[in-house]
Short mmCIF file of C-alpha atoms and ligand atoms in Angstrom, two decimals:
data_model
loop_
_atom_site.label_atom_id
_atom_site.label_comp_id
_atom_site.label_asym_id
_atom_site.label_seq_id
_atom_site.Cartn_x
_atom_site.Cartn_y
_atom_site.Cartn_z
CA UNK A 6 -6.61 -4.40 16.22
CA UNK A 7 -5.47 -1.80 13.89
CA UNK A 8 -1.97 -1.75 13.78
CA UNK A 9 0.54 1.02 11.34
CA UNK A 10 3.44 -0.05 9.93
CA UNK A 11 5.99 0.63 6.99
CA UNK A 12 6.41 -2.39 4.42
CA UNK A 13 9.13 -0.90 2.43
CA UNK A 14 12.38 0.21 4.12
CA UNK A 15 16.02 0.56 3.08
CA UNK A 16 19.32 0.45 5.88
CA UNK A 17 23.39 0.73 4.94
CA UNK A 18 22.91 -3.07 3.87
CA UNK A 19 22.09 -1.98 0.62
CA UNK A 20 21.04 1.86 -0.75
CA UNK A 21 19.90 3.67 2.48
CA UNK A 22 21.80 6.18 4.67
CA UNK A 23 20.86 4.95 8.18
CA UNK A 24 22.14 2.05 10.01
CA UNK A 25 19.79 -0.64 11.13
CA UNK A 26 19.44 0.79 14.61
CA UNK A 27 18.85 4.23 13.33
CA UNK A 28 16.90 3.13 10.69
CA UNK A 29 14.67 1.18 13.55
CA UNK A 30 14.43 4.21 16.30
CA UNK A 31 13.28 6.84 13.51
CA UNK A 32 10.62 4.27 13.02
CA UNK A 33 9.96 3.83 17.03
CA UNK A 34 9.99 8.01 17.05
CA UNK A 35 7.02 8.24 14.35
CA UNK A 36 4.87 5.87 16.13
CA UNK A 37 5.11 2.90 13.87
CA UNK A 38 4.01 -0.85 15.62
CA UNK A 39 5.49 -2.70 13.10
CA UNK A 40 8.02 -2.30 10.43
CA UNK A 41 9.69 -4.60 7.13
CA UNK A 42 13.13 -3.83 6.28
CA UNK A 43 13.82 -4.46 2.65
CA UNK A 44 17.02 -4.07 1.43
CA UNK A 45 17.82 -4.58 -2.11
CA UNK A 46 18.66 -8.06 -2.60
CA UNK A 47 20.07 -8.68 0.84
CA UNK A 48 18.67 -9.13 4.62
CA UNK A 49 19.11 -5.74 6.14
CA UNK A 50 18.07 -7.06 9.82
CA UNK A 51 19.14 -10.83 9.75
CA UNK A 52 16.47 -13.84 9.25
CA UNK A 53 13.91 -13.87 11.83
CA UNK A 54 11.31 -11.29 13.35
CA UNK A 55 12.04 -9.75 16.61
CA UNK A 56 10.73 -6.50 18.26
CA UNK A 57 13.05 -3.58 18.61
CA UNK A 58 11.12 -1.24 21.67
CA UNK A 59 8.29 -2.89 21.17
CA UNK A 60 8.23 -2.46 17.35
CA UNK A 61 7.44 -5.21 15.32
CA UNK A 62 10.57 -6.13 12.96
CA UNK A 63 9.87 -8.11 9.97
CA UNK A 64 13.03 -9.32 7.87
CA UNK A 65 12.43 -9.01 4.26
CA UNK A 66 14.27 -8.39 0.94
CA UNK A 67 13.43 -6.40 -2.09
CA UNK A 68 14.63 -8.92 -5.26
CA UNK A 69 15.84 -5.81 -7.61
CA UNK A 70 16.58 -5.84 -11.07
CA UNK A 71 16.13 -3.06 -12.95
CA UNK A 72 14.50 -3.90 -16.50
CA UNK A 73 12.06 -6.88 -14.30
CA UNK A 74 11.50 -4.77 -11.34
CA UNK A 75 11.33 -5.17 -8.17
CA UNK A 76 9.20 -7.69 -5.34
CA UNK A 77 9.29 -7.78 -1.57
CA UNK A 78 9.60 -10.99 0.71
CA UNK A 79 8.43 -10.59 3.86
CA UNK A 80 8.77 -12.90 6.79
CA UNK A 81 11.18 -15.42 8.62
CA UNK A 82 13.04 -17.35 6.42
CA UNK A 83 12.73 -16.06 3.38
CA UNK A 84 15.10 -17.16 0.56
CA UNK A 85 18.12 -14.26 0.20
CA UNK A 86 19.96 -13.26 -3.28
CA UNK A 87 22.93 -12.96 -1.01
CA UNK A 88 23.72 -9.31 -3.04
CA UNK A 89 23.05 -11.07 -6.51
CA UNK A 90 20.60 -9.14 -9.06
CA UNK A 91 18.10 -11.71 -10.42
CA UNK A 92 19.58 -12.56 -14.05
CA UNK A 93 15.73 -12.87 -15.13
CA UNK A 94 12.02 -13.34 -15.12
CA UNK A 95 12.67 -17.00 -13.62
CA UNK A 96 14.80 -15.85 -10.74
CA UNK A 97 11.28 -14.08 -9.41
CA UNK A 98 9.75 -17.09 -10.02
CA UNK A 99 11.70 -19.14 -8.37
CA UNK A 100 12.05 -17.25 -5.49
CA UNK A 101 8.39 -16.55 -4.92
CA UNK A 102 7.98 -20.08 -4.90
CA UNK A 103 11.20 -20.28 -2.35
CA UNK A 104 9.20 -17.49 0.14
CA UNK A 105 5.83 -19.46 -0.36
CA UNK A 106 7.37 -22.66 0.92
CA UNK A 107 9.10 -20.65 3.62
CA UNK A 108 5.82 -19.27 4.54
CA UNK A 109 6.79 -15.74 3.58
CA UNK A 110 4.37 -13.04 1.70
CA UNK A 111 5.27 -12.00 -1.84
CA UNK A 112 4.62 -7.89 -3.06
CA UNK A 113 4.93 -6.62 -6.06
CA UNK A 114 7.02 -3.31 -5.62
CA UNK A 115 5.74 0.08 -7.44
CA UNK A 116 4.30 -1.63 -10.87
CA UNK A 117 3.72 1.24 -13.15
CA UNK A 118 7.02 3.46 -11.91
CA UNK A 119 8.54 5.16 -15.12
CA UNK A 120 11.83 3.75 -14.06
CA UNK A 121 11.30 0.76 -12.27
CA UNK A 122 7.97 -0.95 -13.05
CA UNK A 123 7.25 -4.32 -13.35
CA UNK A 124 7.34 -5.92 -16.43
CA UNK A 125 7.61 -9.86 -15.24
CA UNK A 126 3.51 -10.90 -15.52
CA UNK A 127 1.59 -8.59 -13.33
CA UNK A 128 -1.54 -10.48 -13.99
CA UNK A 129 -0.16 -13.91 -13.58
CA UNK A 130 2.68 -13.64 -11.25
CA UNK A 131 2.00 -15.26 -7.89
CA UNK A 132 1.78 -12.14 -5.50
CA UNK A 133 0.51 -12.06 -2.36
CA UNK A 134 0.01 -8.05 -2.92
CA UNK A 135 0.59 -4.83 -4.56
CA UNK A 136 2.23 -1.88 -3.51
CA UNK A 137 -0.02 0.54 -5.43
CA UNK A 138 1.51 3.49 -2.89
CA UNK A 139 5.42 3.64 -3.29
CA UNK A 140 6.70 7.08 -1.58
CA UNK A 141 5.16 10.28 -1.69
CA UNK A 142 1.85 10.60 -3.51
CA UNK A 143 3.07 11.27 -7.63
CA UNK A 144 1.34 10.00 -11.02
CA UNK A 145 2.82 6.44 -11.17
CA UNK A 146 1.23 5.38 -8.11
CA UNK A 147 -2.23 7.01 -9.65
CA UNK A 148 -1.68 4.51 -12.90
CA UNK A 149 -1.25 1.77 -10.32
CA UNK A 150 -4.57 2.85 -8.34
CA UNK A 151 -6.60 2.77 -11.72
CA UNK A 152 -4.79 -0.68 -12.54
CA UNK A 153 -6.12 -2.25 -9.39
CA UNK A 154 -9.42 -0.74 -9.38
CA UNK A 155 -10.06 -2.19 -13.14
CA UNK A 156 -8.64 -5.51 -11.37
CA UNK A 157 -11.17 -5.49 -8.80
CA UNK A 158 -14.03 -4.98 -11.58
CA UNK A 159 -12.89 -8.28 -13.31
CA UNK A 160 -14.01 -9.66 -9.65
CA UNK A 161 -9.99 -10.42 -8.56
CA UNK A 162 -9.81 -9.96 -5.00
CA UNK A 163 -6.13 -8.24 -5.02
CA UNK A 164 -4.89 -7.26 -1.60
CA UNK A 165 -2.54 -3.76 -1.88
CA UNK A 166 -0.04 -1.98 0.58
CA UNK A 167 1.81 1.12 0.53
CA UNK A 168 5.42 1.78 1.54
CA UNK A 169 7.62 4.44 2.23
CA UNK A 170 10.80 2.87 0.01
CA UNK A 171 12.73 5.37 2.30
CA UNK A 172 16.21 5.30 1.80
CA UNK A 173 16.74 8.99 3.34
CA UNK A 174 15.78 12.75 3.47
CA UNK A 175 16.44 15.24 1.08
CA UNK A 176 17.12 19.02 1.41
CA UNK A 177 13.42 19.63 0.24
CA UNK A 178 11.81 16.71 1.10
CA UNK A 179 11.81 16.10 4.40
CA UNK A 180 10.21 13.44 6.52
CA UNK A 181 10.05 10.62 3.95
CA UNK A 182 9.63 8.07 6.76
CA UNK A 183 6.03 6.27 6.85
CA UNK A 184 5.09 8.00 3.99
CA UNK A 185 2.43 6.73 3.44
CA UNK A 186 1.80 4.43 6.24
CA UNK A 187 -0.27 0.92 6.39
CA UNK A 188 -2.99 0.36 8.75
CA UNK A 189 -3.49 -3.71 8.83
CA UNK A 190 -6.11 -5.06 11.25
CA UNK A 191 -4.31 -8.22 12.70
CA UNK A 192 -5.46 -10.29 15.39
CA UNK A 193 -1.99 -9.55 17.54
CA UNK A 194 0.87 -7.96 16.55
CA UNK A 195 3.26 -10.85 15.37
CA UNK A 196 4.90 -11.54 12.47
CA UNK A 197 2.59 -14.30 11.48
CA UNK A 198 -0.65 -12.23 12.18
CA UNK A 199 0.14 -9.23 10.45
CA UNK A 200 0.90 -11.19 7.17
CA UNK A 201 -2.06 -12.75 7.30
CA UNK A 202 -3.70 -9.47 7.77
CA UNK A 203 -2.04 -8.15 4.84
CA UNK A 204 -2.65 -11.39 2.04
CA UNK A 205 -6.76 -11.16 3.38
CA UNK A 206 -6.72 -7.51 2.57
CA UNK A 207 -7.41 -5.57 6.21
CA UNK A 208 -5.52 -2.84 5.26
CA UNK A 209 -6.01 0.97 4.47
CA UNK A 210 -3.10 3.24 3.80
CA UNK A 211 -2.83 6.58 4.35
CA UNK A 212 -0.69 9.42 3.10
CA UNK A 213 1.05 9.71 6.88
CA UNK A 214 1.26 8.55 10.55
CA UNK A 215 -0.23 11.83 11.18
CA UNK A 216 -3.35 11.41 8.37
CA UNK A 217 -6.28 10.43 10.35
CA UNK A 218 -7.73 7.02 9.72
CA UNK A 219 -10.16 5.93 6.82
CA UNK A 220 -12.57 3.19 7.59
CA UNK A 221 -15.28 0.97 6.25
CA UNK A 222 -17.27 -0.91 8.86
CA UNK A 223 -20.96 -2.65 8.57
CA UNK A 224 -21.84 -4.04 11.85
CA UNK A 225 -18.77 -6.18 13.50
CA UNK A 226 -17.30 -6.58 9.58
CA UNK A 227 -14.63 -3.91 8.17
CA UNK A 228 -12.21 -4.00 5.46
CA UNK A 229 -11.35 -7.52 4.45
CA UNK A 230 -14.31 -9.20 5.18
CA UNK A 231 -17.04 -10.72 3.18
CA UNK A 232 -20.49 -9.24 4.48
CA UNK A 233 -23.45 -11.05 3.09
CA UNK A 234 -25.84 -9.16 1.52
CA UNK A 235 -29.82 -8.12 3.09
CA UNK A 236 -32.30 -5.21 2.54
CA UNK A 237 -31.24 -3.36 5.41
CA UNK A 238 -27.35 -3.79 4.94
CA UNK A 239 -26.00 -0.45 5.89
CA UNK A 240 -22.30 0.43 5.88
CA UNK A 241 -20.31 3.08 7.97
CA UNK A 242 -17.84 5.00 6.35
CA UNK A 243 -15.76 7.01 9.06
CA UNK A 244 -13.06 9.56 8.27
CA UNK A 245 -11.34 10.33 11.62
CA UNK A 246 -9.70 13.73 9.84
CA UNK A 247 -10.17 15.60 6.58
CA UNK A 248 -8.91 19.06 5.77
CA UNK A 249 -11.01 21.83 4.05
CA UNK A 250 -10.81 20.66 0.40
CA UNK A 251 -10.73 17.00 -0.09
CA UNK A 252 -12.96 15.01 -1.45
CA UNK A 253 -14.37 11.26 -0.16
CA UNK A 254 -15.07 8.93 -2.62
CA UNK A 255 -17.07 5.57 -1.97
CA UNK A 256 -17.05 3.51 -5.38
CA UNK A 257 -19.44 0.36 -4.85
CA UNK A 258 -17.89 -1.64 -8.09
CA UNK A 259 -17.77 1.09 -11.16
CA UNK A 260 -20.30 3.41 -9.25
CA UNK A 261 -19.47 6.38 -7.65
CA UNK A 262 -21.78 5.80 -4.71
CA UNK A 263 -21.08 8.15 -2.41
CA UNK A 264 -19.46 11.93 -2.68
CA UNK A 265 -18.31 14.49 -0.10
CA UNK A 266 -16.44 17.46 -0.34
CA UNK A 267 -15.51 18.84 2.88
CA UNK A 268 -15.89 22.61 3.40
CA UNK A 269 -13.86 22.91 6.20
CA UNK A 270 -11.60 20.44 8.33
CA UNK A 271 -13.14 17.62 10.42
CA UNK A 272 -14.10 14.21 10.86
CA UNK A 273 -16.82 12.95 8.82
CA UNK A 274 -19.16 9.80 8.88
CA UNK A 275 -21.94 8.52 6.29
CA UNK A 276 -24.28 5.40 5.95
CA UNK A 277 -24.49 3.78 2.73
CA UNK A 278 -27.19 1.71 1.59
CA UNK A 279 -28.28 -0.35 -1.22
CA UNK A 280 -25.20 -1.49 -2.25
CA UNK A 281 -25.09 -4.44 -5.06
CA UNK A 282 -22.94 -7.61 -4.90
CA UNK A 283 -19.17 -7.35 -5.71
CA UNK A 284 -17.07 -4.34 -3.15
CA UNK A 285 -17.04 -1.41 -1.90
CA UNK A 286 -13.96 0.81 -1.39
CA UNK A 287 -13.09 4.38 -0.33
CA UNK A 288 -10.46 6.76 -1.02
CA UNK A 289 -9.55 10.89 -0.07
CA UNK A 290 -8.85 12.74 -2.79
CA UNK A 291 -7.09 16.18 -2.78
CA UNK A 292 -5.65 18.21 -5.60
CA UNK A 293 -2.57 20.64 -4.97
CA UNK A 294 -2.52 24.25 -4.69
CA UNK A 295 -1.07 26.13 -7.95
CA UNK A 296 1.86 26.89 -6.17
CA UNK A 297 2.25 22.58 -5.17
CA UNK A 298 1.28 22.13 -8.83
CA UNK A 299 4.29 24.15 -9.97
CA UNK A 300 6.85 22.90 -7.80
CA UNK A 301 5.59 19.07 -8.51
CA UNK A 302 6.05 20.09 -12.69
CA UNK A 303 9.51 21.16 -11.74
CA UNK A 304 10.37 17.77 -9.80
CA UNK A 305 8.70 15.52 -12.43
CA UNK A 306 10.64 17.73 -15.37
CA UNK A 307 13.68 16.52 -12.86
CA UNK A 308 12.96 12.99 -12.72
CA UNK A 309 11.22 12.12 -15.35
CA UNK A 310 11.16 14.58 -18.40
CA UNK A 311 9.16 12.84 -20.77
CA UNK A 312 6.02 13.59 -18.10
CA UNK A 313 7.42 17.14 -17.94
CA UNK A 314 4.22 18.44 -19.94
CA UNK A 315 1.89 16.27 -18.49
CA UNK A 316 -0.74 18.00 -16.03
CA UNK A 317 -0.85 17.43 -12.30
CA UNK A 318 -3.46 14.54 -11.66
CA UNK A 319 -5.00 15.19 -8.19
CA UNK A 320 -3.89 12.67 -5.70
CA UNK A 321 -5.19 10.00 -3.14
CA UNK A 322 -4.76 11.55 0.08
CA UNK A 323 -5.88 7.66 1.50
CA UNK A 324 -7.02 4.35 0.32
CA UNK A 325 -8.81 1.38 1.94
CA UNK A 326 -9.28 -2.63 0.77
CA UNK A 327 -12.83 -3.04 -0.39
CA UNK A 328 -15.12 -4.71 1.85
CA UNK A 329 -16.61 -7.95 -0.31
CA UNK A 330 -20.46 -8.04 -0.86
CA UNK A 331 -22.35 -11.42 -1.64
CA UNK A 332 -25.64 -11.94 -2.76
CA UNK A 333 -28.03 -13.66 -0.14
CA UNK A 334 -27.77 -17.28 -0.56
CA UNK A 335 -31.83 -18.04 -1.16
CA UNK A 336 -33.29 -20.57 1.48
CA UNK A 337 -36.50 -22.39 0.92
ZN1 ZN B 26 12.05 -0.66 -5.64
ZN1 ZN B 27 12.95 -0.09 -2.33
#
């Protein structure tokens, strides 16, 4: 079952404004089954999973150091800084290796952010996944889109996740929760199964709770799963909302195999066909309006000033996992 959730979340244990409990029913109120709280370099809701409402809980801890940057842990268990920044690149190390003998999932936090990105071994660093989707849409997360994407090309099968890394509302922007959100297909909604979901890749995100859903499917396979290759392999692409505007993209490895721009808003389907061996994945694009173009220069000039001049890339809207194609193994 499809589940949404939030992977990145911040409480008064470390940097965030709300409490635990407030942190937990604005989650509840936007629908979420399942959330991980990640405060930096503590556990912001204690050691082991429970369900708040019926929500999902799933301790974790964000191991921060700016100048390194910054990982998840996710899961009961997992090894705590106890509020100590990691002194260096070891300290990940050695506490990746701590969550994977706790059974806990490793992610790589917002690589290519200007301020925060990752400089410990993105290639070689033993993650479990890749939060390519860190807040609201901007450029960084774009770099780390492309990143992955050339990734996938080398044949690397890297799961990624998005997260909201909401610590609280500003005067402008507003409703920072669960954006984006994470769709994981897990067999029930526990701890255990949702992890699993997330390190075999049976996720899509999408830019909100309120976004519509973006999905892959050829016959009872979807995103995740290895479908084997035949002549009549066809596979479903199903956009459950798009606004007038945005663009679907299907990329089957480097190939742009499929192209729609939608003319006004409503759900769209397409059957692709012909596909060669390796994946295929599928992502919403949008651009902003000159007015959003503006006011996004003004908060990047704000932020980040170096980019100030830079122009306005246009944005994933949403994202899924590839689907994995294999060649036919030949019987005779
Ligand atoms: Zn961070
Ligand atoms: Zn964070």
């Amino acid at each position: 079952m499809w589940l949404k959730g939030d992977t990145h979340l911040h409480t008064t244990a470390s940097d965030g404004v709300l409490s635990r409990e407030e942190l937990l029913d604005a989650c509840k109120k936007r629908g979420l089954d399942f959330v991980m709280v990640t405060d930096h370099n503590r556990h912001g809701v204690g050691e082991k999973s429970f369900y708040h409402k019926g929500m999902l809980v799933i301790p974790g801890e964000e191991v921060t150091q700016n100048g390194y940057g910054h990982m998840n842990i996710w899961g009961t268990g997992i090894p705590t800084m106890n509020g100590e920044r990691p002194a260096g690149p070891e300290v990940y190390y050695d506490m990746a290796q701590k969550a994977h003998d706790a059974g806990a999932t490793v992610s790589i936090n917002h690589p290519f952010d200007k301020k925060f990105s990752w400089t410990v071994d993105l290639e070689n660093f033993p993650a479990d996944s890749y939060e390519i989707w860190n807040t609201v849409m901007h450029g960084d997360n774009m770099r780390a889109i492309d990143w992955w994407h050339g990734e996938l090309l080398k044949g690397r099968r890297l799961p990624v996740v998005g997260g909201s890394d909401y610590h609280r509302d500003y005067a402008h922007i507003t409703r920072l929760l669960a954006v984006p959100v994470t769709y994981v297909n897990a067999e029930e909604n526990t701890e255990e199964a949702v992890l699993k979901a997330i390190r075999e890749g049976r996720v899509f995100i999408a830019n909100s709770p309120k976004s519509g859903q973006l999905m892959l499917t050829c016959g009872d396979k979807t995103i995740g799963d290895t479908v084997e290759l035949a002549p009549d392999t066809a596979i479903t692409l199903t956009v459950s909302k798009l606004k007038a505007g945005m663009r679907v993209e299907v990329f089957n490895n480097d190939e742009l195999v499929y192209y729609h721009k939608a003319k006004v808003g409503a759900p769209h389907t397409a059957v692709l066909r012909d596909c060669k061996p390796g994946f295929v994945r599928a992502q919403i694009r949008y651009d902003y309006p000159a007015l959003g173009k503006a006011i996004y220069k003004k908060a990047i000039a704000k932020i980040f000033p170096p980019d100030a001049g830079l122009p306005v890339p246009s944005f994933a809207w949403a994202l899924t996992n590839p689907i994995w194609l294999t060649e036919k193994e030949e019987t005779r």
